[in-house]
Short mmCIF file of C-alpha atoms in Angstrom, two decimals:
data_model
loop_
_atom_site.label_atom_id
_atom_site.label_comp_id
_atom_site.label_asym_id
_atom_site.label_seq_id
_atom_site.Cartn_x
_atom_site.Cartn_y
_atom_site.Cartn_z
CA UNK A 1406 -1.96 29.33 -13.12
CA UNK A 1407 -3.98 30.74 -9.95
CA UNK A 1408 -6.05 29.36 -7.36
CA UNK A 1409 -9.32 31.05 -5.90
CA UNK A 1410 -11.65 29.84 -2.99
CA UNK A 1411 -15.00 30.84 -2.51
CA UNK A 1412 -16.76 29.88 1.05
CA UNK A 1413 -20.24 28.53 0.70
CA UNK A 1414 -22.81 28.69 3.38
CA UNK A 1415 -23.84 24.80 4.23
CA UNK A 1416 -23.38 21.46 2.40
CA UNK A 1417 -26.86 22.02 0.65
CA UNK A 1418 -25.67 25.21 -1.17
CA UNK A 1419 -22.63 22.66 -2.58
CA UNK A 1420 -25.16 20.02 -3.52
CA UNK A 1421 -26.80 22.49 -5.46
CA UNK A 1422 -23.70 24.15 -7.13
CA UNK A 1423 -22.36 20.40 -8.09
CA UNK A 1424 -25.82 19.55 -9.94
CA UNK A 1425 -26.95 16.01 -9.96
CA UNK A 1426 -23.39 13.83 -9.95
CA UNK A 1427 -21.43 17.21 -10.03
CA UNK A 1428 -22.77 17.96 -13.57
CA UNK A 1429 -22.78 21.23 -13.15
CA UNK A 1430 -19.14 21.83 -11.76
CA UNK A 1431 -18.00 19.29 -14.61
CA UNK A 1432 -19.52 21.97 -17.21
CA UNK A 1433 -18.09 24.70 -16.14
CA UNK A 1434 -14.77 22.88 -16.34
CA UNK A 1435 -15.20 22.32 -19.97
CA UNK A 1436 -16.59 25.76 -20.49
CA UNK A 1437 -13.86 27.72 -19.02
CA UNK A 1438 -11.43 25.43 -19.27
CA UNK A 1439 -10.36 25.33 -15.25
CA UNK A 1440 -10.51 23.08 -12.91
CA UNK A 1441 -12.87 22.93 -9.57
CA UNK A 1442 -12.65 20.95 -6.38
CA UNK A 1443 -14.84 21.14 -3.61
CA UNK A 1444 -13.95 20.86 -0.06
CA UNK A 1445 -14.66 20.86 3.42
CA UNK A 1446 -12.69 21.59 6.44
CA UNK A 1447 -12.50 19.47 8.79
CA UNK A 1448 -12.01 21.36 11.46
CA UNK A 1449 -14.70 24.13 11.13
CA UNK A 1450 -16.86 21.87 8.29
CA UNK A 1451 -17.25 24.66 6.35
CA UNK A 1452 -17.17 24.57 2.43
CA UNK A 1453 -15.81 25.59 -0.02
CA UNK A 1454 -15.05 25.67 -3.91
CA UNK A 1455 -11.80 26.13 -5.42
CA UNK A 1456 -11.07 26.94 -9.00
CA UNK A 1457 -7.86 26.80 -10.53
CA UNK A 1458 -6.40 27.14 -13.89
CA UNK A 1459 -5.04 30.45 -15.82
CA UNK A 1460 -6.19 34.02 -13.96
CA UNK A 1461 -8.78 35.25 -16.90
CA UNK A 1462 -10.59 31.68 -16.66
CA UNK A 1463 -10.90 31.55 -13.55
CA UNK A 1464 -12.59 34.96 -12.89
CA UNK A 1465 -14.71 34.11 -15.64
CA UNK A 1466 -15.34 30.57 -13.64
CA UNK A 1467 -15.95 32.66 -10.64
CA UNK A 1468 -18.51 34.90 -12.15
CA UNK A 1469 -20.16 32.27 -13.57
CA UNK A 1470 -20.37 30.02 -9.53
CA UNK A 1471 -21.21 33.28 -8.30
CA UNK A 1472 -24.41 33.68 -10.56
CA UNK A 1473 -25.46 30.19 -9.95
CA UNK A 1474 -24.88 30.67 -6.04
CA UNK A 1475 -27.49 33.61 -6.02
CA UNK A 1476 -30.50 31.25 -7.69
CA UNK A 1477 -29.79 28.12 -5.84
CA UNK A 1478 -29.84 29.72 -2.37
CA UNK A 1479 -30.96 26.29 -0.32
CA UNK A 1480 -32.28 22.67 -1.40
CA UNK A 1481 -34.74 20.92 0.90
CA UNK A 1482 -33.47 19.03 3.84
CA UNK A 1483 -34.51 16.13 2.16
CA UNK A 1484 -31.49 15.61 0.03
CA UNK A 1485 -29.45 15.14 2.48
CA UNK A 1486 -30.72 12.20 4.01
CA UNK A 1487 -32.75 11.51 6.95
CA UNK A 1488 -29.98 9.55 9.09
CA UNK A 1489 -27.44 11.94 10.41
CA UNK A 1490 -24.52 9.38 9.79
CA UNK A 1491 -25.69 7.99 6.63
CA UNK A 1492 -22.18 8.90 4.68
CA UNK A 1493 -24.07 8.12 1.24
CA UNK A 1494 -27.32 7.25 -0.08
CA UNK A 1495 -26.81 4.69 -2.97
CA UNK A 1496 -30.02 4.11 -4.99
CA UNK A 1497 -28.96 0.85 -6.48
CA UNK A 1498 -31.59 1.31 -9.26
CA UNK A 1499 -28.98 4.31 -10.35
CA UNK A 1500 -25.41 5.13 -10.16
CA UNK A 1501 -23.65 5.38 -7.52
CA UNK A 1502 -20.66 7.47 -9.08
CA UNK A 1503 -20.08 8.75 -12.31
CA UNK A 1504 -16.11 8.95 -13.37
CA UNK A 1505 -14.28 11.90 -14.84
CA UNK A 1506 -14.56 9.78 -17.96
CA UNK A 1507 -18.88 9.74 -18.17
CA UNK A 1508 -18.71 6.11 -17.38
CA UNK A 1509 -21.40 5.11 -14.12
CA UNK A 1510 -20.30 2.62 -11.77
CA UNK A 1511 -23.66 0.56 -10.47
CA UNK A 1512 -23.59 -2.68 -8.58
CA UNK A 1513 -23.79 -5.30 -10.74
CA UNK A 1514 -25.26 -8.55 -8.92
CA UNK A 1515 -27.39 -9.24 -6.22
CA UNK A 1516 -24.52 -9.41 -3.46
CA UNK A 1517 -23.37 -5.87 -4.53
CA UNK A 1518 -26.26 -4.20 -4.18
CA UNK A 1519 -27.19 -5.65 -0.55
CA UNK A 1520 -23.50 -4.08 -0.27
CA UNK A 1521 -23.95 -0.53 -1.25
CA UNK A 1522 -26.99 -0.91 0.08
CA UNK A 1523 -25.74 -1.59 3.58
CA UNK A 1524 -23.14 1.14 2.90
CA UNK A 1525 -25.66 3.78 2.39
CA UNK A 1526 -27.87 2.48 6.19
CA UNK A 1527 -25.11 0.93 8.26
CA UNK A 1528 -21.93 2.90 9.87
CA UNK A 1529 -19.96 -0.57 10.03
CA UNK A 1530 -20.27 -3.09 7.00
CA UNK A 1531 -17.69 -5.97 6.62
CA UNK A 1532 -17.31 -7.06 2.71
CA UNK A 1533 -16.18 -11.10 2.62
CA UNK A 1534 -15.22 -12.45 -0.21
CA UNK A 1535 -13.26 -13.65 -3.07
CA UNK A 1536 -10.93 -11.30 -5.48
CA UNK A 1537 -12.39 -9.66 -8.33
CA UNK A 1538 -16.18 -9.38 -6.30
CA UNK A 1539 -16.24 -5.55 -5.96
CA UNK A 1540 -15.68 -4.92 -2.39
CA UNK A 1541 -13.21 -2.26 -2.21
CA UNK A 1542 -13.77 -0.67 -5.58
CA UNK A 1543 -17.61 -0.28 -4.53
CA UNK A 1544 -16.47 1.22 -1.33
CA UNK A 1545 -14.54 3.83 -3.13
CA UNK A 1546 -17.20 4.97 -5.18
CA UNK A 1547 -19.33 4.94 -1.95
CA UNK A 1548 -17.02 7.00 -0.09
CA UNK A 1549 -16.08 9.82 -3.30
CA UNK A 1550 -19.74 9.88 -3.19
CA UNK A 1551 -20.21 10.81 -0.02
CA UNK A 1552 -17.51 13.43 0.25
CA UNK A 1553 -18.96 14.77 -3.02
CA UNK A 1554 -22.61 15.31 -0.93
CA UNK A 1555 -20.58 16.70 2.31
CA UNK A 1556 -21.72 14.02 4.23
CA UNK A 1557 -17.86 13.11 5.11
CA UNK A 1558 -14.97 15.64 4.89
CA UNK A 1559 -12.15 12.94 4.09
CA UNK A 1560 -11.62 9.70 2.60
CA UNK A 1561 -8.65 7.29 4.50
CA UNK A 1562 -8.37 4.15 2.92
CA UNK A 1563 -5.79 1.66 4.87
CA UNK A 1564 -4.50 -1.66 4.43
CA UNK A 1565 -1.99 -3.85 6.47
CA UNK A 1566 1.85 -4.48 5.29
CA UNK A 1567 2.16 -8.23 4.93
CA UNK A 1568 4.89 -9.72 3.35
CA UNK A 1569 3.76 -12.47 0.46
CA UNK A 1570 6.56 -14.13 -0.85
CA UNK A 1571 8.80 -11.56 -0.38
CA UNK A 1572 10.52 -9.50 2.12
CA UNK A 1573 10.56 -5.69 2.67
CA UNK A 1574 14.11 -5.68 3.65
CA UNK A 1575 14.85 -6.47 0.03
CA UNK A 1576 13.04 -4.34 -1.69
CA UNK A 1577 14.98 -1.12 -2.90
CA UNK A 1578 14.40 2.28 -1.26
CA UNK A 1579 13.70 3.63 1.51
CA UNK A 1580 10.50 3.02 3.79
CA UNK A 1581 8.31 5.27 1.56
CA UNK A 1582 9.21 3.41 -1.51
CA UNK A 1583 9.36 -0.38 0.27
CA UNK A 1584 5.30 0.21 1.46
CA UNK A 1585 4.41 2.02 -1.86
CA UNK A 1586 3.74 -0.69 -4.18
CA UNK A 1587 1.75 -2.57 -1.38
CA UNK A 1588 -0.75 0.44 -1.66
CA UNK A 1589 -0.66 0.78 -5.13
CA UNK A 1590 -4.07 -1.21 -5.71
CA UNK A 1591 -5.96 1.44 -3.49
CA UNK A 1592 -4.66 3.99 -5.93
CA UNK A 1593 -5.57 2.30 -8.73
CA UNK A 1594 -9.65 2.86 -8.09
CA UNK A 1595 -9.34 6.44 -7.47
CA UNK A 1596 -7.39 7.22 -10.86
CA UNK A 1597 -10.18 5.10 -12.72
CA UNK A 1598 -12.73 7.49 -10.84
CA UNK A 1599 -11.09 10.87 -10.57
CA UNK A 1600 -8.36 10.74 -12.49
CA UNK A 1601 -4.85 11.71 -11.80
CA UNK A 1602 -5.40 15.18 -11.47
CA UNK A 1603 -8.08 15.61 -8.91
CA UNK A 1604 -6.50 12.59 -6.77
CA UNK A 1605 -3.29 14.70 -6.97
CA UNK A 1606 -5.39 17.10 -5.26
CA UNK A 1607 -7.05 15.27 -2.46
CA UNK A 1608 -3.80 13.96 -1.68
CA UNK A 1609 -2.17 17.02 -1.38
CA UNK A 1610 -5.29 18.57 0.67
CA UNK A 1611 -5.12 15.15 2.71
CA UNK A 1612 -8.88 15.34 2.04
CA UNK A 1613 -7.97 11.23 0.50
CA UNK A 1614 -5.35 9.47 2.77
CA UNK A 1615 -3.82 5.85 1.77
CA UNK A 1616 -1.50 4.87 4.48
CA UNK A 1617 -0.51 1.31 5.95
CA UNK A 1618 -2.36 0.50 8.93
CA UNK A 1619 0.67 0.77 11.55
CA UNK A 1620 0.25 4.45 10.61
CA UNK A 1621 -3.69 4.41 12.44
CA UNK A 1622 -2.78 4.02 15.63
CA UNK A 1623 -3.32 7.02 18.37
CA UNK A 1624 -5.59 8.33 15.60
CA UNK A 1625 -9.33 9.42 16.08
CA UNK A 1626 -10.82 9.95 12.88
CA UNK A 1627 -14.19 12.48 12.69
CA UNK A 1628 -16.54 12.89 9.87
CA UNK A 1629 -14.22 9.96 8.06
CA UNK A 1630 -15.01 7.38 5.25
CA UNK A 1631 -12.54 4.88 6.01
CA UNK A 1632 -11.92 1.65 4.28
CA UNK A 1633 -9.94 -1.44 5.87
CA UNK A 1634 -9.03 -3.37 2.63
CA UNK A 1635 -7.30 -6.89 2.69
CA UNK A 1636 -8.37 -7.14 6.15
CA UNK A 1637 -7.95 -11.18 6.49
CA UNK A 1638 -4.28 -10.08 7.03
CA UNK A 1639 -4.88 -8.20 10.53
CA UNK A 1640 -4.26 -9.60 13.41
CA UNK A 1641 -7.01 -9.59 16.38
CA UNK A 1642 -4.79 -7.05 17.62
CA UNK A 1643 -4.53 -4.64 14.65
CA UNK A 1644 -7.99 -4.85 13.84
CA UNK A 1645 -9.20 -3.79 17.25
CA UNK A 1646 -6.92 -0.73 17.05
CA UNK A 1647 -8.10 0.26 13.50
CA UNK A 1648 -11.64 -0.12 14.64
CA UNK A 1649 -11.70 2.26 17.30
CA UNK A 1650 -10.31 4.43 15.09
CA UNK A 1651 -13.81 5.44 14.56
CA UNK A 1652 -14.79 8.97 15.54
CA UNK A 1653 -18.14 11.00 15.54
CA UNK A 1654 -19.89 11.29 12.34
CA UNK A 1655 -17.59 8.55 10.25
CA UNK A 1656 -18.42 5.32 8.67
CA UNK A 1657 -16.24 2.20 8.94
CA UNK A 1658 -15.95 -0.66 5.50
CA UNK A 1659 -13.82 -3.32 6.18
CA UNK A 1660 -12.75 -5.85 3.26
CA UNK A 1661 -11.32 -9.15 2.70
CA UNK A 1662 -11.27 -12.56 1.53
CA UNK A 1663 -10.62 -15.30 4.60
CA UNK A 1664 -9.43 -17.80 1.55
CA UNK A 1665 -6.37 -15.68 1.09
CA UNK A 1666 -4.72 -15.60 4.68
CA UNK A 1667 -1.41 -14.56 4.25
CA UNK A 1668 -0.43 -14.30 7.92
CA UNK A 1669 1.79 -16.61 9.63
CA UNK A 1670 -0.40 -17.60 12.31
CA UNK A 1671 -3.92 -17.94 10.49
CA UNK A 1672 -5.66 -18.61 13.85
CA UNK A 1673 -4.67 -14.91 14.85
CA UNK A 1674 -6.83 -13.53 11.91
CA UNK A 1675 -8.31 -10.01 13.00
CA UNK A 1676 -11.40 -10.13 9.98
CA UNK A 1677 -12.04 -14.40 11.24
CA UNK A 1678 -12.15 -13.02 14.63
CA UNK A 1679 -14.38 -9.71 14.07
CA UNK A 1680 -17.20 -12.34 12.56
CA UNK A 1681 -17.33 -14.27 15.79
CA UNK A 1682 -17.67 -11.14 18.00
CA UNK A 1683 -20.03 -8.72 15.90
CA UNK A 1684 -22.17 -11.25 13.78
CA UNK A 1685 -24.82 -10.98 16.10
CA UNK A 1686 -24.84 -6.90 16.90
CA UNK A 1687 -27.27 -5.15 14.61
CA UNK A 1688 -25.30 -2.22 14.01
CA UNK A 1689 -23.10 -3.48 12.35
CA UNK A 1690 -23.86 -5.29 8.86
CA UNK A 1691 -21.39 -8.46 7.10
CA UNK A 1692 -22.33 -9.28 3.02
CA UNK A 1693 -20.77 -12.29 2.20
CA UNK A 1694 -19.77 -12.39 -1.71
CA UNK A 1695 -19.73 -15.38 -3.80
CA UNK A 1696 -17.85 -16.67 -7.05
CA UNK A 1697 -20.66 -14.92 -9.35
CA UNK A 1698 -20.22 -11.59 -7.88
CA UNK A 1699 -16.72 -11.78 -9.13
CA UNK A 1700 -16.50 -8.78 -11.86
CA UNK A 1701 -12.96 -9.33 -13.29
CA UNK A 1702 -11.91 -10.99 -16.57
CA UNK A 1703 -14.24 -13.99 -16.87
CA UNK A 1704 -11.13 -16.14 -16.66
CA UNK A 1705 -10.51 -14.51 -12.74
CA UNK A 1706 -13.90 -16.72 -12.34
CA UNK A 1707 -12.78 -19.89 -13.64
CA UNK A 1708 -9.26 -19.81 -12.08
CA UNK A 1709 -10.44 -19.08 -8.41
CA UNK A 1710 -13.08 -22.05 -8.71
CA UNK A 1711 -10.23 -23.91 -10.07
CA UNK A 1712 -8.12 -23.37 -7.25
CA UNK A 1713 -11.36 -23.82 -4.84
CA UNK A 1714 -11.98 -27.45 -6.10
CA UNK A 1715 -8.45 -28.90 -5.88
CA UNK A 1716 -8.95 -26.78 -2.43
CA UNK A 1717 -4.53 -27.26 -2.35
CA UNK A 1718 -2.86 -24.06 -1.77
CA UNK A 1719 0.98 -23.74 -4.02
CA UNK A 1720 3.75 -24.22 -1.33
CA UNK A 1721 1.39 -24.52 1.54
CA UNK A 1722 0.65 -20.89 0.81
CA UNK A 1723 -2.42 -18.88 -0.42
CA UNK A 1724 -2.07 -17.46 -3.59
CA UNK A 1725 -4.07 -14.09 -4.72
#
């Protein structure tokens, strides 16, 4: 197995290389029987394709990248948006990602498409609502979208460490393995989009980050997608920090669910707080989900109205 890179001369050039929802790239996989990822630096923002898979194949890849390079010198401006910040534009009358397995992810009610909506023409959108409603798994596809156009050069996805029943300190492992399985959901919607492979990739590239949210701090993050999921567990004081985490060129989606508090003190609730300060700045954009946006098992549905109408919470705690 090799690796090869070959530099490309703006983002446009790698819009037109990856075809319409990186068709093209995901042919010449099956073709040659190699694999391509496409990425940009972020430090210089340049890009770049790299092909790997057995020597032979991927000279053959090569040839073939290099031949397509030379007729698609440049694609109009237009393509790439009008707003300089815009991470992704999300048609919601089409797709907004297509998986490694051919299957399209579109919004599918109302709520969700004002959400990817706001995505695509806001750099700060706050997603409230219950379980099950799409919030982070339409911000994923959002952001892999928007890497996959070079409008972002990484992907950090972040969500806070709160104990629910039961403590860190007795979990086995060390610190890596106690905070893994509280991250594991974030993984989850990459593998359904990507697949293991190219998330193994992005990882290693740190081109996708999932970290807790202690880990933010001191961090400025430029030309970022970054997604704050289960956010009604901040506190005022983490959510100011991961907030001005925001750097030049990056968009900020933060998500959560107010009804599933977890935090001792529920009047120190970062995402309760953040609606109170910013509801009334127009820069930044809240969607407020409801029980029919909720896109899980049908039963997900009748179970959280279940619990809404006794409105009792099991041992005086939320349950998700």
């Amino acid at each position: 197995m090799v690796t090869k890179k070959i530099y490309l001369k703006s983002s446009a050039q790698a819009i037109s290389l990856m075809g319409q929802q990186d068709e093209n790239i995901r042919k010449i996989e099956r073709d040659f029987g190699v694999q391509i990822f496409v990425r940009q630096s972020a430090q210089s923002g340049e890009f770049s394709l790299v092909v790997r898979g057995p020597d032979k194949k991927v000279e053959r890849a090569l040839g073939e990248l290099d031949e397509m390079r030379n007729q698609n010198e440049t694609l109009p401006n237009s393509i790439l948006g009008n707003k300089k910040n815009t991470a992704v534009s999300c048609n919601t009358k089409e797709e907004i990602f297509i998986t490694f397995q051919g299957r399209k992810i579109l919004p599918r009610s109302n709520n969700q498409k004002k959400y990817v909506d706001a995505i695509a023409s806001y750099d700060m959108v706050f997603g409230i609502g219950p379980a099950g409603s799409g919030k982070t798994y339409l911000a994923v596809a959002c952001a892999l979208r928007a890497l996959a156009v070079g409008s972002v050069s990484r992907i950090v996805l972040t969500k806070p460490v709160v104990e629910a029943g039961e403590r860190l300190g007795f979990l086995p492992g060390d610190l890596y393995d106690k905070i893994n399985p509280y991250l594991k959901p974030l993984y989850d919607a990459f593998l359904s989009m990507i697949g293991s492979e190219r998330f193994r990739f992005y990882r290693e590239e740190e081109t996708v980050e999932i970290v807790p949210l202690a880990y933010m701090r001191g961090r400025t993050l430029d030309n970022a997608f970054l997604i704050l999921d289960e956010a009604q567990n901040t506190t005022l004081e983490q959510m100011k920090m991961f907030l001005t985490r925001m750097g030049t060129g990056s968009k900020i989606i933060v998500t959560g669910d107010i009804t599933q508090i977890d935090l001792e003190n529920k009047n120190n609730c970062g995402l309760v707080e953040a609606q109170k300060l910013f509801s009334k700045i127009n820069d930044i954009k809240f969607i407020h989900f409801q029980q029919d946006d909720i896109v899980r098992h049908p039963l997900v549905k009748k179970i959280i109205m279940a619990y809404g109408s006794d409105n009792k919470n099991i041992g005086g705690k939320n349950v998700q």
